[in-house]
Short mmCIF file of C-alpha atoms in Angstrom, two decimals:
data_model
loop_
_atom_site.label_atom_id
_atom_site.label_comp_id
_atom_site.label_asym_id
_atom_site.label_seq_id
_atom_site.Cartn_x
_atom_site.Cartn_y
_atom_site.Cartn_z
CA UNK A 1 -4.82 14.69 -6.34
CA UNK A 2 -1.15 15.60 -7.25
CA UNK A 3 2.04 13.72 -6.76
CA UNK A 4 5.45 13.95 -7.26
CA UNK A 5 7.11 10.89 -7.44
CA UNK A 6 10.84 11.91 -7.65
CA UNK A 7 10.60 13.67 -3.93
CA UNK A 8 12.13 11.33 -1.50
CA UNK A 9 10.55 10.49 2.13
CA UNK A 10 12.48 11.93 4.58
CA UNK A 11 12.91 10.12 8.19
CA UNK A 12 15.26 12.73 9.64
CA UNK A 13 13.50 15.92 8.52
CA UNK A 14 11.74 18.22 10.98
CA UNK A 15 10.80 16.80 14.37
CA UNK A 16 7.35 15.42 14.55
CA UNK A 17 4.43 17.44 15.30
CA UNK A 18 4.55 19.23 12.04
CA UNK A 19 1.17 21.03 11.37
CA UNK A 20 -1.06 18.70 8.93
CA UNK A 21 -1.89 20.25 5.41
CA UNK A 22 -4.04 23.94 4.70
CA UNK A 23 -6.63 23.58 2.56
CA UNK A 24 -5.72 25.87 0.08
CA UNK A 25 -8.35 28.78 -0.64
CA UNK A 26 -8.88 32.78 -1.25
CA UNK A 27 -7.98 32.92 2.65
CA UNK A 28 -4.82 31.32 2.53
CA UNK A 29 -3.94 32.81 -1.03
CA UNK A 30 -4.41 36.65 0.53
CA UNK A 31 -1.76 35.12 3.70
CA UNK A 32 0.66 34.10 1.08
CA UNK A 33 0.41 37.26 -1.14
CA UNK A 34 1.37 39.06 2.11
CA UNK A 35 4.35 36.84 2.60
CA UNK A 36 5.79 37.26 -1.09
CA UNK A 37 4.86 40.93 -0.59
CA UNK A 38 6.91 41.00 2.29
CA UNK A 39 10.11 39.26 0.71
CA UNK A 40 9.74 41.90 -2.22
CA UNK A 41 9.35 44.68 0.25
CA UNK A 42 12.62 43.19 1.69
CA UNK A 43 14.76 43.10 -1.52
CA UNK A 44 13.40 46.45 -2.84
CA UNK A 45 14.44 48.43 0.39
CA UNK A 46 17.92 46.76 0.15
CA UNK A 47 18.43 48.10 -3.26
CA UNK A 48 16.68 51.46 -3.53
CA UNK A 49 18.59 51.83 0.02
CA UNK A 50 21.95 51.33 -1.60
CA UNK A 51 21.10 53.54 -4.70
CA UNK A 52 19.94 56.40 -2.73
CA UNK A 53 22.99 56.33 -0.19
CA UNK A 54 24.78 59.37 -1.69
CA UNK A 55 21.73 61.12 -1.22
CA UNK A 56 21.38 60.02 2.21
CA UNK A 57 24.84 61.04 2.65
CA UNK A 58 24.67 64.61 1.41
CA UNK A 59 21.20 64.87 3.58
CA UNK A 60 22.96 63.69 6.72
CA UNK A 61 26.10 65.60 6.27
CA UNK A 62 27.82 62.31 6.42
CA UNK A 63 31.42 61.48 5.36
CA UNK A 64 31.99 58.45 2.62
CA UNK A 65 33.07 56.19 5.10
CA UNK A 66 30.13 56.41 7.43
CA UNK A 67 27.46 56.25 4.58
CA UNK A 68 29.10 53.30 3.26
CA UNK A 69 29.28 51.50 6.72
CA UNK A 70 25.31 52.22 6.93
CA UNK A 71 25.02 49.89 3.87
CA UNK A 72 27.24 47.26 5.09
CA UNK A 73 25.49 47.13 8.39
CA UNK A 74 22.10 46.14 6.43
CA UNK A 75 23.94 43.64 4.15
CA UNK A 76 25.51 41.84 6.97
CA UNK A 77 22.91 41.40 9.28
CA UNK A 78 20.37 40.48 6.32
CA UNK A 79 22.92 37.26 5.44
CA UNK A 80 23.21 36.61 9.08
CA UNK A 81 19.34 36.33 9.37
CA UNK A 82 18.99 33.73 6.80
CA UNK A 83 19.93 30.31 8.01
CA UNK A 84 18.15 30.92 11.32
CA UNK A 85 14.90 32.31 10.26
CA UNK A 86 12.71 29.34 9.24
CA UNK A 87 14.32 27.58 12.35
CA UNK A 88 12.39 30.36 14.55
CA UNK A 89 9.56 30.69 12.50
CA UNK A 90 8.67 26.76 13.31
CA UNK A 91 9.19 27.22 16.95
CA UNK A 92 7.26 30.49 17.31
CA UNK A 93 4.92 29.62 14.70
CA UNK A 94 5.11 30.80 10.99
CA UNK A 95 2.33 33.45 11.35
CA UNK A 96 3.42 35.26 14.86
CA UNK A 97 7.13 35.11 13.61
CA UNK A 98 6.25 36.61 10.43
CA UNK A 99 3.91 39.49 11.64
CA UNK A 100 6.75 39.94 14.32
CA UNK A 101 9.41 40.73 11.94
CA UNK A 102 7.24 42.48 9.41
CA UNK A 103 6.06 45.21 12.04
CA UNK A 104 9.34 45.52 13.46
CA UNK A 105 10.89 46.21 9.67
CA UNK A 106 7.88 49.00 8.84
CA UNK A 107 8.55 50.69 12.70
CA UNK A 108 12.51 51.17 11.84
CA UNK A 109 11.65 52.49 8.32
CA UNK A 110 9.58 55.11 10.06
CA UNK A 111 12.14 55.96 12.39
CA UNK A 112 15.25 55.83 10.31
CA UNK A 113 14.75 59.22 8.65
CA UNK A 114 14.04 60.50 12.08
CA UNK A 115 17.34 59.36 13.86
CA UNK A 116 18.64 61.57 16.50
CA UNK A 117 22.31 60.95 14.90
CA UNK A 118 24.48 58.73 12.87
CA UNK A 119 25.16 56.18 15.67
CA UNK A 120 21.18 55.37 15.88
CA UNK A 121 20.41 55.42 12.12
CA UNK A 122 23.67 52.61 11.78
CA UNK A 123 22.09 50.43 14.57
CA UNK A 124 18.62 50.76 13.30
CA UNK A 125 19.37 49.81 9.37
CA UNK A 126 21.53 47.11 10.90
CA UNK A 127 18.16 45.72 13.20
CA UNK A 128 16.13 46.18 9.79
CA UNK A 129 18.59 44.32 7.98
CA UNK A 130 18.04 41.21 10.34
CA UNK A 131 14.23 41.62 9.89
CA UNK A 132 14.57 42.08 6.03
CA UNK A 133 16.97 39.02 5.80
CA UNK A 134 14.43 36.74 7.60
CA UNK A 135 11.32 37.33 5.25
CA UNK A 136 13.12 36.35 2.13
CA UNK A 137 13.62 32.62 3.60
CA UNK A 138 9.76 32.32 4.62
CA UNK A 139 9.04 32.70 1.38
CA UNK A 140 9.78 29.45 0.06
CA UNK A 141 9.17 27.96 3.25
CA UNK A 142 5.72 29.15 2.77
CA UNK A 143 5.50 27.90 -0.78
CA UNK A 144 6.59 24.43 -0.15
CA UNK A 145 4.28 23.91 2.58
CA UNK A 146 1.00 25.61 1.78
CA UNK A 147 0.71 25.65 -1.94
CA UNK A 148 -0.60 22.19 -3.37
CA UNK A 149 1.08 20.59 -6.06
CA UNK A 150 -1.05 21.86 -9.08
CA UNK A 151 0.47 25.28 -8.52
CA UNK A 152 3.34 24.87 -6.32
CA UNK A 153 5.55 25.69 -9.37
CA UNK A 154 3.79 28.95 -9.57
CA UNK A 155 4.81 29.63 -6.03
CA UNK A 156 8.60 28.92 -6.95
CA UNK A 157 7.91 31.43 -10.05
CA UNK A 158 6.79 34.06 -7.47
CA UNK A 159 9.62 33.10 -5.24
CA UNK A 160 12.13 33.89 -8.41
CA UNK A 161 10.50 37.60 -8.59
CA UNK A 162 12.75 38.23 -5.65
CA UNK A 163 16.09 37.38 -7.71
CA UNK A 164 14.93 39.08 -11.11
CA UNK A 165 12.04 42.02 -10.72
CA UNK A 166 12.95 43.69 -7.02
CA UNK A 167 16.75 44.23 -8.10
CA UNK A 168 15.76 45.61 -11.54
CA UNK A 169 12.67 47.59 -10.29
CA UNK A 170 14.56 49.29 -7.40
CA UNK A 171 16.45 51.71 -9.99
CA UNK A 172 13.03 53.00 -10.84
CA UNK A 173 11.77 53.34 -7.35
CA UNK A 174 15.07 54.55 -6.15
CA UNK A 175 14.54 57.36 -8.97
CA UNK A 176 10.78 58.29 -8.08
CA UNK A 177 12.14 58.98 -4.86
CA UNK A 178 15.14 61.10 -4.95
CA UNK A 179 14.97 62.38 -8.53
CA UNK A 180 11.12 63.47 -9.01
CA UNK A 181 10.05 63.51 -5.63
CA UNK A 182 13.25 64.86 -4.11
CA UNK A 183 12.90 63.46 -1.08
CA UNK A 184 15.50 60.95 0.28
CA UNK A 185 13.37 59.77 3.43
CA UNK A 186 10.75 57.93 0.82
CA UNK A 187 13.64 55.28 0.37
CA UNK A 188 12.88 54.42 4.10
CA UNK A 189 9.36 55.09 4.10
CA UNK A 190 8.39 53.52 1.21
CA UNK A 191 8.10 50.04 3.20
CA UNK A 192 5.48 51.34 5.20
CA UNK A 193 2.32 50.78 3.15
CA UNK A 194 3.62 47.74 1.78
CA UNK A 195 4.11 46.18 5.44
CA UNK A 196 0.80 47.31 6.58
CA UNK A 197 -0.94 45.27 3.94
CA UNK A 198 1.53 41.82 4.71
CA UNK A 199 0.95 42.14 8.06
CA UNK A 200 -2.91 42.36 7.47
CA UNK A 201 -2.62 39.55 5.08
CA UNK A 202 -0.72 37.16 7.14
CA UNK A 203 -2.95 37.74 10.25
CA UNK A 204 -5.85 37.09 8.24
CA UNK A 205 -4.57 34.42 5.53
CA UNK A 206 -2.06 32.21 7.51
CA UNK A 207 -3.46 29.54 9.84
CA UNK A 208 -1.57 29.84 13.47
CA UNK A 209 0.43 26.96 14.12
CA UNK A 210 1.26 25.63 17.86
CA UNK A 211 4.00 27.68 19.32
CA UNK A 212 6.81 25.03 20.15
CA UNK A 213 8.87 26.86 22.45
CA UNK A 214 10.11 23.53 23.61
CA UNK A 215 12.29 23.44 20.92
CA UNK A 216 14.37 26.07 22.24
CA UNK A 217 15.98 23.32 24.44
CA UNK A 218 16.77 21.91 21.67
CA UNK A 219 18.42 24.80 19.92
CA UNK A 220 22.14 24.04 18.45
CA UNK A 221 24.06 26.63 20.54
CA UNK A 222 27.24 26.72 19.13
CA UNK A 223 25.59 27.03 15.53
CA UNK A 224 23.69 30.03 16.55
CA UNK A 225 26.69 31.86 18.17
CA UNK A 226 28.84 31.05 15.14
CA UNK A 227 27.18 31.02 11.99
CA UNK A 228 25.11 34.52 11.65
CA UNK A 229 28.16 36.20 13.18
CA UNK A 230 30.36 34.15 10.75
CA UNK A 231 28.52 35.12 7.95
CA UNK A 232 27.94 39.07 8.90
CA UNK A 233 31.81 39.03 9.51
CA UNK A 234 32.25 37.74 6.23
CA UNK A 235 29.88 40.27 4.33
CA UNK A 236 31.74 42.88 6.05
CA UNK A 237 34.94 42.00 5.12
CA UNK A 238 33.56 41.69 1.56
CA UNK A 239 31.56 45.21 1.36
CA UNK A 240 34.49 47.06 3.23
CA UNK A 241 37.40 45.33 1.68
CA UNK A 242 37.82 47.09 -1.94
CA UNK A 243 38.05 50.34 0.31
CA UNK A 244 40.52 49.42 2.76
CA UNK A 245 42.73 47.41 0.37
CA UNK A 246 41.54 44.02 1.30
CA UNK A 247 44.42 41.99 3.32
CA UNK A 248 46.66 44.90 3.72
CA UNK A 249 44.04 46.01 6.52
CA UNK A 250 43.85 44.00 9.25
CA UNK A 251 40.46 44.75 9.89
CA UNK A 252 39.54 43.19 6.66
CA UNK A 253 42.06 40.11 7.50
CA UNK A 254 40.29 39.61 10.75
CA UNK A 255 36.54 39.86 9.20
CA UNK A 256 37.48 37.18 6.39
CA UNK A 257 39.44 34.68 8.38
CA UNK A 258 37.64 35.04 11.42
CA UNK A 259 34.35 34.77 9.47
CA UNK A 260 35.57 31.53 7.84
CA UNK A 261 36.88 29.91 11.07
CA UNK A 262 33.62 30.74 12.42
CA UNK A 263 31.92 29.09 9.35
CA UNK A 264 33.74 26.01 9.54
CA UNK A 265 33.01 25.46 13.03
CA UNK A 266 29.00 26.56 12.29
CA UNK A 267 28.99 23.83 9.59
CA UNK A 268 30.70 20.98 11.84
CA UNK A 269 28.08 21.79 14.59
CA UNK A 270 25.00 21.60 11.85
CA UNK A 271 26.30 18.43 10.55
CA UNK A 272 25.98 16.43 14.05
CA UNK A 273 23.34 18.24 15.54
CA UNK A 274 19.71 16.29 15.66
CA UNK A 275 17.63 19.63 15.43
CA UNK A 276 19.87 22.08 12.83
CA UNK A 277 19.17 25.46 11.33
CA UNK A 278 20.34 24.25 8.00
CA UNK A 279 20.62 20.19 6.96
CA UNK A 280 23.62 19.88 5.40
CA UNK A 281 22.89 16.19 4.32
CA UNK A 282 20.79 17.46 1.59
CA UNK A 283 24.17 18.20 -0.31
CA UNK A 284 24.17 14.24 -0.71
CA UNK A 285 22.01 14.54 -3.35
CA UNK A 286 22.95 15.52 -6.46
CA UNK A 287 20.26 18.14 -7.61
CA UNK A 288 21.65 20.03 -4.65
CA UNK A 289 25.20 20.42 -4.44
CA UNK A 290 25.50 20.68 -8.24
CA UNK A 291 22.14 22.88 -8.49
CA UNK A 292 23.40 25.19 -5.74
CA UNK A 293 26.64 25.97 -7.36
CA UNK A 294 24.90 26.57 -10.66
CA UNK A 295 22.80 28.58 -8.82
CA UNK A 296 25.56 30.85 -6.81
CA UNK A 297 27.22 31.39 -10.50
CA UNK A 298 23.87 31.82 -12.03
CA UNK A 299 23.15 35.05 -9.74
CA UNK A 300 26.57 36.20 -10.27
CA UNK A 301 25.82 36.47 -14.14
CA UNK A 302 22.97 38.07 -13.56
CA UNK A 303 24.69 41.35 -12.72
CA UNK A 304 25.22 41.45 -16.05
CA UNK A 305 21.83 42.71 -16.58
CA UNK A 306 22.05 45.27 -13.79
CA UNK A 307 25.04 46.33 -12.71
CA UNK A 308 27.30 46.84 -15.93
CA UNK A 309 24.74 49.04 -18.09
CA UNK A 310 24.11 51.10 -14.95
CA UNK A 311 27.93 51.55 -14.44
CA UNK A 312 28.47 52.50 -17.70
CA UNK A 313 25.72 55.17 -17.79
CA UNK A 314 27.05 56.53 -14.53
CA UNK A 315 30.61 56.23 -14.89
CA UNK A 316 30.64 57.60 -18.65
CA UNK A 317 27.64 59.76 -18.78
CA UNK A 318 27.10 60.59 -15.61
CA UNK A 319 23.35 59.51 -15.43
CA UNK A 320 21.29 59.76 -12.20
CA UNK A 321 19.07 56.88 -11.23
CA UNK A 322 15.80 58.17 -13.22
CA UNK A 323 17.61 58.28 -16.48
CA UNK A 324 19.04 54.77 -15.93
CA UNK A 325 15.69 53.54 -14.69
CA UNK A 326 14.15 52.49 -18.02
CA UNK A 327 17.41 49.69 -18.21
CA UNK A 328 15.64 48.03 -15.05
CA UNK A 329 12.06 48.19 -16.13
CA UNK A 330 12.80 46.33 -19.52
CA UNK A 331 13.76 43.27 -17.65
CA UNK A 332 12.02 43.66 -14.24
CA UNK A 333 8.11 44.19 -15.18
CA UNK A 334 7.49 41.58 -17.79
CA UNK A 335 8.69 39.06 -15.07
CA UNK A 336 4.71 39.41 -13.67
CA UNK A 337 3.79 37.59 -16.69
CA UNK A 338 7.05 35.69 -17.62
CA UNK A 339 7.24 34.07 -14.19
CA UNK A 340 3.53 32.22 -14.19
CA UNK A 341 3.64 31.50 -17.64
CA UNK A 342 7.41 29.67 -17.43
CA UNK A 343 6.26 27.81 -14.34
CA UNK A 344 2.95 26.76 -16.55
CA UNK A 345 5.20 25.09 -18.94
CA UNK A 346 7.40 23.17 -16.58
CA UNK A 347 4.16 21.00 -15.94
CA UNK A 348 4.07 19.96 -19.89
CA UNK A 349 5.34 16.35 -20.30
CA UNK A 350 7.39 17.46 -23.26
CA UNK A 351 9.15 20.03 -21.45
CA UNK A 352 12.82 19.09 -19.85
CA UNK A 353 13.79 21.66 -16.67
CA UNK A 354 17.17 21.16 -18.04
CA UNK A 355 16.82 21.90 -21.61
CA UNK A 356 14.75 25.03 -20.33
CA UNK A 357 17.33 26.18 -17.79
CA UNK A 358 20.03 25.81 -20.28
CA UNK A 359 18.30 27.80 -23.00
CA UNK A 360 17.73 30.60 -20.41
CA UNK A 361 21.69 30.73 -19.67
CA UNK A 362 22.43 30.95 -23.50
CA UNK A 363 20.01 33.87 -23.69
CA UNK A 364 21.76 35.29 -20.89
CA UNK A 365 25.00 34.62 -22.71
CA UNK A 366 23.67 36.28 -26.10
CA UNK A 367 22.77 39.60 -23.83
CA UNK A 368 27.04 39.33 -22.42
CA UNK A 369 27.88 38.73 -26.12
CA UNK A 370 26.00 41.89 -27.27
CA UNK A 371 26.65 43.83 -24.44
CA UNK A 372 30.43 43.21 -24.92
CA UNK A 373 30.13 45.48 -28.12
CA UNK A 374 29.69 48.61 -25.87
CA UNK A 375 31.16 51.87 -26.74
CA UNK A 376 31.33 55.30 -25.17
CA UNK A 377 28.70 56.41 -27.31
CA UNK A 378 25.73 53.66 -25.82
CA UNK A 379 22.87 55.32 -24.20
CA UNK A 380 19.75 53.37 -22.68
CA UNK A 381 18.21 52.53 -26.35
CA UNK A 382 21.46 50.26 -27.12
CA UNK A 383 21.09 48.36 -24.35
CA UNK A 384 17.59 47.52 -25.12
CA UNK A 385 17.87 44.14 -27.13
CA UNK A 386 20.66 43.08 -24.37
CA UNK A 387 18.53 43.58 -21.52
CA UNK A 388 15.27 41.95 -23.76
CA UNK A 389 17.88 38.68 -23.65
CA UNK A 390 17.80 38.91 -19.54
CA UNK A 391 13.92 39.61 -19.24
CA UNK A 392 13.73 36.31 -21.36
CA UNK A 393 16.87 33.95 -19.87
CA UNK A 394 16.55 34.96 -15.75
CA UNK A 395 13.37 33.54 -15.28
CA UNK A 396 13.69 30.75 -17.79
CA UNK A 397 16.99 29.65 -15.70
CA UNK A 398 16.11 30.22 -12.27
CA UNK A 399 12.51 28.93 -12.13
CA UNK A 400 13.68 25.91 -13.76
CA UNK A 401 16.62 25.56 -11.63
CA UNK A 402 14.37 26.04 -8.41
CA UNK A 403 12.15 22.85 -9.62
CA UNK A 404 15.29 20.52 -10.16
CA UNK A 405 16.50 21.44 -6.80
CA UNK A 406 13.63 21.80 -4.62
CA UNK A 407 11.89 18.64 -6.41
CA UNK A 408 14.33 16.39 -4.84
CA UNK A 409 13.32 17.34 -1.44
CA UNK A 410 10.38 16.32 1.02
CA UNK A 411 7.68 19.15 2.01
CA UNK A 412 9.09 18.40 5.42
CA UNK A 413 12.27 19.48 4.34
CA UNK A 414 11.28 23.11 3.04
CA UNK A 415 12.27 25.07 6.03
CA UNK A 416 15.72 23.62 5.59
CA UNK A 417 15.76 24.22 2.18
CA UNK A 418 14.87 27.38 2.26
CA UNK A 419 17.59 28.56 4.67
CA UNK A 420 20.25 27.05 2.26
CA UNK A 421 18.99 28.46 -0.96
CA UNK A 422 18.55 31.95 0.57
CA UNK A 423 21.84 31.90 2.56
CA UNK A 424 23.63 31.03 -0.79
CA UNK A 425 21.40 33.82 -2.52
CA UNK A 426 22.54 36.44 -0.42
CA UNK A 427 26.13 35.67 0.05
CA UNK A 428 26.28 35.28 -3.92
CA UNK A 429 25.21 38.81 -4.58
CA UNK A 430 27.51 40.18 -1.91
CA UNK A 431 30.46 38.15 -3.50
CA UNK A 432 29.30 38.99 -7.42
CA UNK A 433 29.08 42.45 -6.65
CA UNK A 434 32.47 42.85 -5.02
CA UNK A 435 34.35 40.39 -7.14
CA UNK A 436 32.88 42.76 -10.57
CA UNK A 437 33.62 46.16 -8.85
CA UNK A 438 37.14 44.89 -7.88
CA UNK A 439 37.27 43.47 -11.82
CA UNK A 440 36.02 46.56 -13.04
CA UNK A 441 38.69 48.89 -11.10
CA UNK A 442 41.77 46.40 -12.11
CA UNK A 443 40.66 46.10 -16.08
CA UNK A 444 39.94 50.52 -16.12
CA UNK A 445 43.28 50.60 -14.55
CA UNK A 446 45.14 48.17 -16.88
CA UNK A 447 43.63 49.75 -19.91
CA UNK A 448 44.19 53.34 -18.81
CA UNK A 449 48.11 52.35 -18.42
CA UNK A 450 48.03 51.17 -21.95
CA UNK A 451 46.77 53.85 -23.19
CA UNK A 452 48.99 55.97 -21.45
CA UNK A 453 51.72 54.19 -22.42
CA UNK A 454 50.80 54.13 -26.36
CA UNK A 455 50.20 58.00 -26.09
CA UNK A 456 53.83 58.10 -24.70
CA UNK A 457 55.28 56.04 -27.58
CA UNK A 458 53.21 58.37 -29.86
CA UNK A 459 55.52 61.52 -28.65
CA UNK A 460 52.71 63.32 -26.69
CA UNK A 461 54.46 65.63 -24.33
CA UNK A 462 53.96 65.31 -20.26
CA UNK A 463 52.25 68.72 -20.52
CA UNK A 464 49.46 67.49 -22.26
CA UNK A 465 49.40 64.34 -20.76
CA UNK A 466 46.33 65.24 -17.86
CA UNK A 467 44.37 66.68 -20.79
CA UNK A 468 44.82 62.84 -22.49
CA UNK A 469 44.13 61.13 -19.29
CA UNK A 470 40.54 62.93 -18.75
CA UNK A 471 40.17 61.97 -22.02
CA UNK A 472 40.82 58.31 -21.58
CA UNK A 473 38.98 57.58 -18.45
CA UNK A 474 35.57 57.25 -20.25
CA UNK A 475 36.81 54.54 -22.84
CA UNK A 476 39.21 52.73 -20.06
CA UNK A 477 35.98 52.19 -18.00
CA UNK A 478 33.83 51.50 -21.34
CA UNK A 479 36.57 48.76 -22.31
CA UNK A 480 36.64 47.13 -18.64
CA UNK A 481 32.81 46.78 -19.02
CA UNK A 482 33.27 45.02 -22.18
CA UNK A 483 35.76 43.00 -20.67
CA UNK A 484 33.19 42.05 -17.68
CA UNK A 485 30.63 41.15 -20.48
CA UNK A 486 32.79 38.59 -21.88
CA UNK A 487 33.94 36.94 -19.01
CA UNK A 488 30.00 36.90 -17.39
CA UNK A 489 29.16 35.49 -20.68
CA UNK A 490 31.65 32.92 -21.19
CA UNK A 491 30.38 31.85 -17.14
CA UNK A 492 27.20 31.61 -18.48
CA UNK A 493 28.11 29.26 -21.35
CA UNK A 494 29.70 27.14 -18.63
CA UNK A 495 26.58 26.96 -16.35
CA UNK A 496 24.27 25.94 -19.21
CA UNK A 497 26.50 23.12 -20.13
CA UNK A 498 26.50 22.17 -16.58
CA UNK A 499 22.82 22.18 -16.52
CA UNK A 500 22.69 18.40 -18.30
CA UNK A 501 24.64 17.02 -15.42
CA UNK A 502 21.83 17.53 -13.20
CA UNK A 503 19.28 14.45 -12.70
CA UNK A 504 16.08 14.46 -14.80
CA UNK A 505 12.94 15.22 -13.15
CA UNK A 506 9.59 14.51 -14.97
CA UNK A 507 6.86 17.35 -14.67
CA UNK A 508 4.64 16.95 -11.57
CA UNK A 509 1.31 14.92 -12.94
CA UNK A 510 -1.68 16.27 -11.93
CA UNK A 511 -4.05 13.37 -11.18
CA UNK A 512 -7.83 14.34 -12.63
CA UNK A 513 -10.82 12.75 -11.02
CA UNK A 514 -11.89 9.58 -13.01
CA UNK A 515 -15.13 10.12 -15.06
CA UNK A 516 -18.36 8.36 -14.11
#
């Protein structure tokens, strides 16, 4: 038998009637593999769809605004589904709810390339975002509920792949479909075979819980109406803000301010409701509020391993996804080995998860320090050492954090934990990507003004200035990326220091049967 002494008991978790523990065996392992693959499929679908968007735009004859709206619709709907997915899985049974959203996700993947017009494509992409956004929280819910303690940390390690493997593998898949096969439709059809296996695996391997539709009479209706809509409006405002000049656009102002007001109403309703979607009282525990603060910052810092190298290779050298793909694979593929290895280390008595987490963040900071030396001559090979630090640092930091945060929650609080973690995860990625884009644009413009000013002081005549500006653009882009590496590296150091303010949790104790 295995116990975690530090996991608190909860008298106000999900209502009575929680299904009894299910013996772990090959059948349940198959079902959990289906849940994992479905969550990975969702993450890859989002990433590959974004990378292939310019090819979809060209194939369908869309203008830049219309194509961008397709990506925004998916991101907004995905975020809206995060906090409520686990609640509905408990209500309609995990097995049936998961099979339903996987089936809908795959069906829309088949139909989207066949959409009769742009409006149908936009609507189907949004609905697919809702289904995809519901899959990722269910992975953590399943790991916390079904996995026995001797391998529960391995389940958290597998969950970490949605943050470490999927975003980086997406570069290679986008290159495979668009550049190698030359078929943009594969960016949507890629989900079908994975979804078919996930659907079968969950049907065969996950036990059928009772359907508890009586919970619908106790639903937090104000929370349901305000939370998802508020998150969707915030996502739309963030995704479209840079193009429409932020608060100079009335639409962006309404989205961000209206979404924020709805979120305040959602949080108030959730705090007082007896059957909430998200249990905010968990934030009274230090490892939750501080851990999730670090978690948000960590996900933003991790963008240094995916967005910044790709941005340099695209902006300065005009690379296509096929040429950038090795950058992502350096980080992505070793995660299949590193995730279970780091999970196993956290069971050792001599391992302090806080120290491992800090070491992981220091490796990410080292990657940023190496990346800060970037020049316009850098190609893929020059990024390898920095990416190797990301490869090691990311799983060390995120798996340790998941252990420290979920270790102070009772098993019955799993649905609440998964909703909170994944909402913050998705929101952090959106905010981080948008903030990084804005910072790169601002710093690039500042560097360009500085170079033009220096050229003017050196006596360059106006007639030669356009030629100089064309030469300055790659240098300005490179300098802005170096600045971003420095900022994210400094943030990683601050996060590493904060890890030691988390509550220490001893490794789970695996009690072995006594010998006769």
